[in-house]
XYZ file of C-alpha atoms in Angstrom:
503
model
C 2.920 2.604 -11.674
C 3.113 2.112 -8.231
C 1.662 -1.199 -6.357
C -0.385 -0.956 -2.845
C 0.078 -3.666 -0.123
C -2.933 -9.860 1.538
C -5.508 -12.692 2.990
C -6.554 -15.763 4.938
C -5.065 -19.312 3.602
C -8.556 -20.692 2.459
C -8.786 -21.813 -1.313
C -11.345 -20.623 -3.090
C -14.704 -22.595 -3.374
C -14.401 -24.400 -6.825
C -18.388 -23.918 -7.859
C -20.939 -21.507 -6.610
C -21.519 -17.386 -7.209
C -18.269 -15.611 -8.079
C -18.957 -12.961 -5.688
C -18.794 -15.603 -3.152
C -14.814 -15.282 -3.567
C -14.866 -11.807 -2.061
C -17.076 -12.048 0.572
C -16.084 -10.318 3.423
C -14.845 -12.187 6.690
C -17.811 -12.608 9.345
C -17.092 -9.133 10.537
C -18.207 -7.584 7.405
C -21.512 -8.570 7.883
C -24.331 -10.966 6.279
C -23.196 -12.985 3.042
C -25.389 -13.545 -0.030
C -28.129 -16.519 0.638
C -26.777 -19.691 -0.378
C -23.078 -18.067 -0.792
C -20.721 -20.373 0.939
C -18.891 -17.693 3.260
C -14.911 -16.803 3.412
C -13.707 -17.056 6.856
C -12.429 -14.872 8.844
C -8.881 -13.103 8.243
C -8.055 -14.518 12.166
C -10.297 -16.998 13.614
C -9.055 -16.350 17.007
C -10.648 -13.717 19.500
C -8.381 -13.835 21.996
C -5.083 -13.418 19.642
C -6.529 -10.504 17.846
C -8.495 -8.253 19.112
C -10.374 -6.675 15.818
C -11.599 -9.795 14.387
C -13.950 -9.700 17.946
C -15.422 -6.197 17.495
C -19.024 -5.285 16.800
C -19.874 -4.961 13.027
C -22.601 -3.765 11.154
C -24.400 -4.891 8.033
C -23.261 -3.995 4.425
C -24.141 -0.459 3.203
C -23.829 -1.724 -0.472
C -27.555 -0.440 -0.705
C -28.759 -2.084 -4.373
C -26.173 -4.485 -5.036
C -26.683 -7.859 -5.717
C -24.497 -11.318 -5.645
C -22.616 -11.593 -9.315
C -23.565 -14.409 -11.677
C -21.231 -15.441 -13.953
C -19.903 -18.817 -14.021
C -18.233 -20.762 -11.971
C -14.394 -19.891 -10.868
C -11.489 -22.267 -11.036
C -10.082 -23.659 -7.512
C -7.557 -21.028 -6.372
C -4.534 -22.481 -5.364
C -3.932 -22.341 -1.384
C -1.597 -20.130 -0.101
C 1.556 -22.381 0.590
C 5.072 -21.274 -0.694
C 6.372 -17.388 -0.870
C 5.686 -17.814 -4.511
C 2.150 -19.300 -4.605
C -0.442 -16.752 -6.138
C 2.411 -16.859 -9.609
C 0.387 -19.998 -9.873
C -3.041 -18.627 -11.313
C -2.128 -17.330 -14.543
C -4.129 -14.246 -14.604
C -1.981 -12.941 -11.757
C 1.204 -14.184 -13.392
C 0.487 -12.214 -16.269
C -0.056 -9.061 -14.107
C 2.956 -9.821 -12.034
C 5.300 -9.962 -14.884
C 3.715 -6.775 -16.652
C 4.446 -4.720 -12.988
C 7.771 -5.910 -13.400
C 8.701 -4.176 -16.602
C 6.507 -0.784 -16.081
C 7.442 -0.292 -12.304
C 11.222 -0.424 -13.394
C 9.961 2.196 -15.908
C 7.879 4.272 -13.389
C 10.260 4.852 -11.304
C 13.468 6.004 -14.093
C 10.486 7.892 -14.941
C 10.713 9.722 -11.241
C 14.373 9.920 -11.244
C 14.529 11.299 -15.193
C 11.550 13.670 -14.267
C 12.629 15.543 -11.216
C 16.015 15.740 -12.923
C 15.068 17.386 -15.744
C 12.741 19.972 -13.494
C 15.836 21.209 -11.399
C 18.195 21.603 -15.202
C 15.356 23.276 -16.102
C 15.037 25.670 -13.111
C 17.777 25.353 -11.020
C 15.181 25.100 -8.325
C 14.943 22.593 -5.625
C 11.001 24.486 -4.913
C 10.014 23.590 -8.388
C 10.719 20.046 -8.070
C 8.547 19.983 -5.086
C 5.678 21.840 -7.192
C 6.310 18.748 -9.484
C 5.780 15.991 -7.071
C 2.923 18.101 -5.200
C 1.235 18.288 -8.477
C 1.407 14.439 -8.805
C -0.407 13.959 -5.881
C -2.636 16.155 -5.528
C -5.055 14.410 -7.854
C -5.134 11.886 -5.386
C -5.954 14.364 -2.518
C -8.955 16.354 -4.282
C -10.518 13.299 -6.267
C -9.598 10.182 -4.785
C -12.768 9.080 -3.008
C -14.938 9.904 -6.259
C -11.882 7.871 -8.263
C -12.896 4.374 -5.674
C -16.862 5.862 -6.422
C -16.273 4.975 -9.944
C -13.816 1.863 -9.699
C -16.847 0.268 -8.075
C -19.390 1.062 -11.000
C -16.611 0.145 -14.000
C -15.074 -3.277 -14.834
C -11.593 -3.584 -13.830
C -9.814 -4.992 -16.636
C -10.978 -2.574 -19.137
C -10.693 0.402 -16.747
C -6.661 -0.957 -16.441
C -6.419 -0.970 -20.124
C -7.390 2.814 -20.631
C -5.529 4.097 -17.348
C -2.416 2.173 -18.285
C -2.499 3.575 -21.708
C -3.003 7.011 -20.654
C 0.237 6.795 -18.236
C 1.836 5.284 -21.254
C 0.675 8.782 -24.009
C 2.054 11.230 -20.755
C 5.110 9.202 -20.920
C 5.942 8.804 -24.733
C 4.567 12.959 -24.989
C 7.482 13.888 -22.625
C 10.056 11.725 -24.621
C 8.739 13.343 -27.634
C 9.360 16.878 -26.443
C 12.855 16.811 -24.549
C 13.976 14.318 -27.508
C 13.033 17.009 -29.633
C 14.564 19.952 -27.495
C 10.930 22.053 -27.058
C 10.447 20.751 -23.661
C 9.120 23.552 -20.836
C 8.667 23.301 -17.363
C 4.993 23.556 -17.906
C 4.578 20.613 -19.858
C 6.362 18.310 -16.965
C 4.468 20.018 -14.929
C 1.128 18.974 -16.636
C 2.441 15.865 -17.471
C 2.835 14.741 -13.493
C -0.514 16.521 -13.095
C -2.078 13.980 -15.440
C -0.351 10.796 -14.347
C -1.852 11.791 -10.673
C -5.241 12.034 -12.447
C -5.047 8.679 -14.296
C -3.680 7.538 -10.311
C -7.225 8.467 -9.075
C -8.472 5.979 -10.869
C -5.688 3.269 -11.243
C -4.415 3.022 -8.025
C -7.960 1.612 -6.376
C -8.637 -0.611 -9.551
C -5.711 -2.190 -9.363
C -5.771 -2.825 -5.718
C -9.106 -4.423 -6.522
C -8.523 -5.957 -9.375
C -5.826 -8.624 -7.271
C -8.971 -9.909 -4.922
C -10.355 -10.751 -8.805
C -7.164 -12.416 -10.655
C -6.224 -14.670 -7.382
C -9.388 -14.784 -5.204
C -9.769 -14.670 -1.145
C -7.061 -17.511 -0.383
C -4.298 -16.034 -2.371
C -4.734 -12.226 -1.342
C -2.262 -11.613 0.794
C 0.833 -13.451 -0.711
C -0.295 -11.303 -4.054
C -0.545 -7.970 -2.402
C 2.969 -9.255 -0.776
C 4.303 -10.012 -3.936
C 3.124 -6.859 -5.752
C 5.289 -4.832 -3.062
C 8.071 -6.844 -3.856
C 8.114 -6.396 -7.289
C 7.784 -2.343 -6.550
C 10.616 -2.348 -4.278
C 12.703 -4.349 -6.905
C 11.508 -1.479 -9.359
C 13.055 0.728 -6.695
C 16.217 -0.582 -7.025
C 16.473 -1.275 -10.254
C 14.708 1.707 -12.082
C 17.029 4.761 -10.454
C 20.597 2.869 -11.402
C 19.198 2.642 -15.023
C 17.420 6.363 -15.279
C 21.239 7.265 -13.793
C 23.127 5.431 -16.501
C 20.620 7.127 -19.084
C 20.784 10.465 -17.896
C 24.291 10.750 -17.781
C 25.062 8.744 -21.372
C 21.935 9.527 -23.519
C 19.655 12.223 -21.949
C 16.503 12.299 -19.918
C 14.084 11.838 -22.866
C 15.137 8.405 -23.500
C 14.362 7.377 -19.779
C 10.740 8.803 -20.390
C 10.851 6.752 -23.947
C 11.464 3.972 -22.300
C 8.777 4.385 -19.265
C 6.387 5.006 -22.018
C 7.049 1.435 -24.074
C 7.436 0.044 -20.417
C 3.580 0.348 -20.223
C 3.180 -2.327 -22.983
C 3.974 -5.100 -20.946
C 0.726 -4.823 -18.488
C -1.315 -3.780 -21.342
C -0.395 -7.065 -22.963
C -0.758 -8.797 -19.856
C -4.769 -7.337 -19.239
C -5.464 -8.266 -22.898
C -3.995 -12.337 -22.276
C -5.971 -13.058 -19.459
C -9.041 -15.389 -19.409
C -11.960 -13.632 -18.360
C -13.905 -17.001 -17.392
C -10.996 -17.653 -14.446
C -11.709 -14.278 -12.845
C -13.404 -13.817 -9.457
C -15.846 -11.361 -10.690
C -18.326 -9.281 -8.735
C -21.200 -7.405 -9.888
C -20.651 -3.992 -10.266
C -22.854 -1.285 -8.378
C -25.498 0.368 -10.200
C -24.936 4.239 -10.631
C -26.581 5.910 -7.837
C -26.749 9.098 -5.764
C -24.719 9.346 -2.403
C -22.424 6.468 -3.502
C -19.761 8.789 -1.694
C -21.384 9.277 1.384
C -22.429 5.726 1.201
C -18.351 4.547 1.664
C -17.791 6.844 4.523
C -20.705 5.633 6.687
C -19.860 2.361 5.603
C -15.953 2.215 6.608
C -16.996 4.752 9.781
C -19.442 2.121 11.009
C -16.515 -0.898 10.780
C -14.140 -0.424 13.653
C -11.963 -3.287 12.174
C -11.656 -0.908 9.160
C -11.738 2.365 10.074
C -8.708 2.122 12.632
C -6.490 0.462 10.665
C -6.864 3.335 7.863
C -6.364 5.818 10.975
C -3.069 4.236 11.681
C -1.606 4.319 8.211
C -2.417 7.801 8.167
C -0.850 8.710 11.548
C 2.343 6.448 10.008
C 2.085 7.816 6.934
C 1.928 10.892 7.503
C 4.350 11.582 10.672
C 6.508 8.388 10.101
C 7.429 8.162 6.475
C 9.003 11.246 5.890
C 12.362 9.929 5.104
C 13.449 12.037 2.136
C 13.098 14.586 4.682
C 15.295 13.047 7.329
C 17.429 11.134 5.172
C 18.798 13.941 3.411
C 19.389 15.714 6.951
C 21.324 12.770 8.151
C 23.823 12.643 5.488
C 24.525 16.461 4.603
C 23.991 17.732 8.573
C 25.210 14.805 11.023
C 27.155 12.643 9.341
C 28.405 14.676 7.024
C 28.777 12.402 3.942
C 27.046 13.874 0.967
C 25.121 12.377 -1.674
C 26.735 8.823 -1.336
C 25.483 7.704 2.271
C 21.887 9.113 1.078
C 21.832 7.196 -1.824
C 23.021 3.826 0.707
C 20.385 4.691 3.385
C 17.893 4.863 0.494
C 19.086 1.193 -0.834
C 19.130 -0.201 2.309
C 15.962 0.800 3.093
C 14.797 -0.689 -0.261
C 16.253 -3.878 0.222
C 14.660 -3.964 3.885
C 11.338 -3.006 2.558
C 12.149 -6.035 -0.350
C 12.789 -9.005 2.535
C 9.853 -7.758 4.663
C 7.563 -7.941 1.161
C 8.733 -11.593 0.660
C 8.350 -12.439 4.276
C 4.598 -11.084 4.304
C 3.914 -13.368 1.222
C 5.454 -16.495 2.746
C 3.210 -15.713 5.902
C 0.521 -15.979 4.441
C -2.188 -14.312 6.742
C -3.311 -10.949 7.560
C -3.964 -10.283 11.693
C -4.511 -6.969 12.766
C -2.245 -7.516 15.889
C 0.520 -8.212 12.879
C -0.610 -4.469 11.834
C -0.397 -3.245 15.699
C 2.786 -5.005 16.636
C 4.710 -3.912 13.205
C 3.586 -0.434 13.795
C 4.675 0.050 17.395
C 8.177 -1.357 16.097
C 8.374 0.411 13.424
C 8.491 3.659 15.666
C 10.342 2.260 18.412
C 12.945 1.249 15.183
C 12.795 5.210 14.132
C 13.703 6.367 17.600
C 16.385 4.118 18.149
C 17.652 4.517 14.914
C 17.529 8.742 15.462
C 20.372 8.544 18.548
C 22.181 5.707 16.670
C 25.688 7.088 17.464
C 27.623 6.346 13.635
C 26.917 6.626 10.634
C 27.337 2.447 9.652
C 24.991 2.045 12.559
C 22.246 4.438 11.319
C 22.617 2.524 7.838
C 22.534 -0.627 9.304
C 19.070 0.194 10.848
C 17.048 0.917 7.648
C 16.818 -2.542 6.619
C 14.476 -3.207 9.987
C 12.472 -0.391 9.221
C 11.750 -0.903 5.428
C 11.234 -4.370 6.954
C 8.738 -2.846 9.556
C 7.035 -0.168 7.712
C 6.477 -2.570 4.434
C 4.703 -4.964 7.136
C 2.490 -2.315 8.175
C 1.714 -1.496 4.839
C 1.053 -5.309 3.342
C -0.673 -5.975 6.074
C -3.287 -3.034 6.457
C -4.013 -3.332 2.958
C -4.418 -6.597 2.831
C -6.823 -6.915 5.983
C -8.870 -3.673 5.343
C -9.550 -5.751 1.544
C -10.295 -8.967 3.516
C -13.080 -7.295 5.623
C -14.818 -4.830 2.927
C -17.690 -6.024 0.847
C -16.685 -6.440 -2.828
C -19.454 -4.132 -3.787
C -17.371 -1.300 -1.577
C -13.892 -2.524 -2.053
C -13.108 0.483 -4.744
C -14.066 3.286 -2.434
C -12.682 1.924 1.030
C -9.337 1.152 -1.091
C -9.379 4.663 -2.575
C -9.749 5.984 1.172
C -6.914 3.834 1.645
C -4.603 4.859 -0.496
C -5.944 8.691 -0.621
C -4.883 8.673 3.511
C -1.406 6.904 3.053
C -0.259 8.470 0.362
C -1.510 11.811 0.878
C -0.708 12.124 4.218
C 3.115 12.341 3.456
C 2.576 15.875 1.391
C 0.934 17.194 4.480
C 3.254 15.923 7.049
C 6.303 17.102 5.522
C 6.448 20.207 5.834
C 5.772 20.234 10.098
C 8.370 17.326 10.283
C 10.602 19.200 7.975
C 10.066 22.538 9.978
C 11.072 20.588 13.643
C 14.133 19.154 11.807
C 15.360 22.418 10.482
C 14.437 24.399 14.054
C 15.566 21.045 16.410
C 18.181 19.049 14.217
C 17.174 15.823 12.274
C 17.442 13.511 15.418
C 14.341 15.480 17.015
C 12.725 15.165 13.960
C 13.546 11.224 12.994
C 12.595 10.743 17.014
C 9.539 12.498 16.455
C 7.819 10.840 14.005
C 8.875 7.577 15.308
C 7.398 8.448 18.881
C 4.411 9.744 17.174
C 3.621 6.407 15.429
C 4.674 4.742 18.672
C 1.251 6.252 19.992
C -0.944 5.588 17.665
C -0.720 2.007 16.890
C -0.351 1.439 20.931
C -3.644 3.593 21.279
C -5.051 2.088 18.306
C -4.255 -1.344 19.352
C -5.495 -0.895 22.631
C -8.613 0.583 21.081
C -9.824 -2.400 19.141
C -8.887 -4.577 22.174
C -11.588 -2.910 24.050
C -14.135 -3.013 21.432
C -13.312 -6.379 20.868
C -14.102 -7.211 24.754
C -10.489 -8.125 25.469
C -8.214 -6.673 27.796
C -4.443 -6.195 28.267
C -2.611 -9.239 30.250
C 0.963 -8.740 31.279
C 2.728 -12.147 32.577
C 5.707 -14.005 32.610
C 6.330 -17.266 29.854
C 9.756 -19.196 30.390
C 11.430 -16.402 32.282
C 10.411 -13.467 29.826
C 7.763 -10.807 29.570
C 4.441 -11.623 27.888
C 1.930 -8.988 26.344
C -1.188 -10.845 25.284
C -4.836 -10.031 24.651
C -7.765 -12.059 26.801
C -11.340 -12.050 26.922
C -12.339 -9.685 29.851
C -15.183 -12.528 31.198
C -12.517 -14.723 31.983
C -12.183 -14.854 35.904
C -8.930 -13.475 38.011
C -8.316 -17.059 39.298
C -8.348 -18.080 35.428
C -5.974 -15.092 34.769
C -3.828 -16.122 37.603
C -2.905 -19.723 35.884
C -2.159 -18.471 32.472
């Protein structure tokens, strides 16, 4: 399964409501009475400019403040490593490990077994269409009901039902009655367990590690998936070739017995539970007004879809690179892809060791990450283009941690399951719908257009984005000079021009 990018360095409070641990920074509106409120994701106005703009009250019409017992002392964020230290988290992280190494030889064994099937290149993309578009049509009412259900037990039946699609396909290629059909059904209902998964999970981290340890989980969950990444396609390889492709789905299916295990050791009193919302009417509506009323978390999910959509098309460009201008076949694709993984690996481990989650972060890794992509698009040889995809799996993995991980930060508990299923439902779906204009330029203007492209088009939208939230924020843009170089920084507009002059 996959993993979604989180959070300020404040411990949790040792005694008082557990829905205290998720309350949302002072942006996010009023806290419970008597709750003892989380700060802020960046205290400082001036250094970033969304944690100053206007905010409106919670929409979370009928929910209340949870009331179970008191929470254990999370410990503070402090080492790269830190959130392993709660052992509900530990025994999630370790569960990820085994099924994402599983997920993805599931990818590798599944597309491979479409094209033997077909011979077709179009009916592998049917296959990965059909995986997401679950996510596409049903994702918001998915986050609708990860709000009403408890996590944990929600976990246990999606992970299980991964774990049937898995050992079903094992069953019938092992048995030599497989049909394109059935894989085709099969990623069809993986995308619809997804729906709900993907939000619960994301959701379920704020619960197992509480407000202090969010971001170096959410950091350490995207390291474990990029690990996967590695890992997972050298083993579904070695299977393919020497055994067959059931036995990589065999194995994907068992895989899903680690987290299970995992959700069924952990101590219920030590989570950071919320109260669930009631069932209602217009619980739908009632996310979108919410996260279109929150400037600091409607533009960051605007961003990720611009990136995610226009920028993160590399299977497209990739493939382009190493067939059409370098020409170097399937090996230099398969070393852009790893270097890309291990890039997106270091920038994972260097979001957990940070430690906080500042929307200027978000802004600043986003305009590099395009800048990266344009560069990287007139890079002259092919060891040079290589060399270039670690920065921007380091880039665009810090724009991913770190929207994730501020968007949780600022959203009410009671709402995190449908503004995290808008989330996800924008990043990851915007890559099906992008695809095909970025993969139309590149086959009419060449693969540099079309790397240049995207990178210039996420260029523009975190500048614009970034300069957006400055305004609402009531900062402004000041351009100066510190020890001989260039300085971009963010100020409050009521400071004077003689005040301006001396900084």
């Amino acid at each position: 399964m996959s993993t979604g990018p989180g959070a300020h360095s404040a411990p949790a409070p040792a005694t008082h409501d557990s829905s205290a641990a998720h309350d949302s920074p002072a942006t996010a509106g009023t806290s419970p009475a008597g709750a003892e409120p989380a700060p802020a994701v960046d205290p400082a106005p001036v250094e970033d400019p969304a944690q100053a703009a206007p905010a409106t009250p919670s929409a979370a019409a009928g929910t209340a403040p949870a009331t179970a017992g008191p929470s254990p002392r999370t410990p503070r964020s402090s080492s790269m490593f830190s959130s392993l230290k709660v052992r509900n988290y530990r025994l999630f992280f370790l569960g990820q490990v085994v099924s994402n190494t599983g997920t993805w030889m599931q990818r590798i064994a599944q597309d491979w077994l479409v094209l033997s099937l077909t011979g077709s290149s179009a009916a592998v993309g049917i296959t990965t269409a059909l995986q997401f578009l679950p996510m596409l049509l049903f994702g918001l009412y998915g986050g609708v009901l990860v709000d009403r259900l408890p996590k944990r037990p929600t976990l246990l039946v999606t992970q299980a039902a991964m774990a049937l699609t898995g050992l079903a396909l094992a069953f019938l290629t092992l048995s030599g009655h497989v049909q394109v059909w059935h894989v085709y059904l099969a990623a069809f209902a993986v995308g619809l367990a997804t729906v709900v998964d993907n939000p619960a999970r994301q959701s379920f981290v704020s619960e197992m590690v509480g407000p202090g340890q969010l971001q170096n989980a959410v950091s350490l969950n995207s390291a474990n998936f990029q690990s996967a990444r590695l890992v997972g396609p050298a083993v579904a390889g070695l299977l393919i070739t020497g055994v067959g492709t059931g036995w990589a789905f065999l194995l994907n299916g068992l895989s899903f017995v680690a987290p299970i295990a995992g959700l069924l050791l952990m101590r219920a009193r030590e989570l950071h539970v919320v109260q669930r919302t009631p069932r209602g009417k217009g619980q739908l509506r009632e996310g979108l007004r919410y996260v279109a009323g929150r400037p600091d978390l409607i533009w960051p999910i605007v961003l990720v879809g611009f990136i995610g959509t226009f920028g993160f098309n590399f299977p497209v460009w990739l493939s382009a690179y190493a067939d059409d201008t370098f020409h170097a076949g399937a090996g230099a694709y398969s070393l852009f892809n790893t270097l890309m993984a291990l890039g997106s690996l270091a920038g994972a481990l260097l979001a957990a060791r940070r430690g906080t989650a500042r929307l200027r972060v978000l802004i600043a890794a986003a305009i590099a990450f395009g800048a990266l992509e344009v560069v990287a698009a007139t890079a002259p040889s092919l060891w040079l283009f290589a060399l270039l995809m670690v920065p921007i799996g380091i880039a665009g993995l810090t724009v991913n941690v770190t929207a994730n991980t501020s968007v949780q930060m600022a959203t009410d508990p009671a709402m995190r399951g449908r503004v995290m299923a808008l989330f996800m439902m924008v990043f990851m779906g915007g890559s099906p719908l992008g695809a095909p204009l970025v993969g139309w330029v590149t086959d009419a203007y060449g693969p540099r257009i079309g790397f240049a492209l995207g990178g210039l088009v996420s260029m523009a939208a975190a500048t614009t984005i970034g300069l957006v939230l400055a305004r609402l924020g009531g900062l402004r843009v000041s351009l100066g000079w510190h020890r001989g170089a260039p300085r971009v920084r963010f100020v409050p507009r009521t400071l004077t021009e003689e005040h301006l002059a001396t900084v």
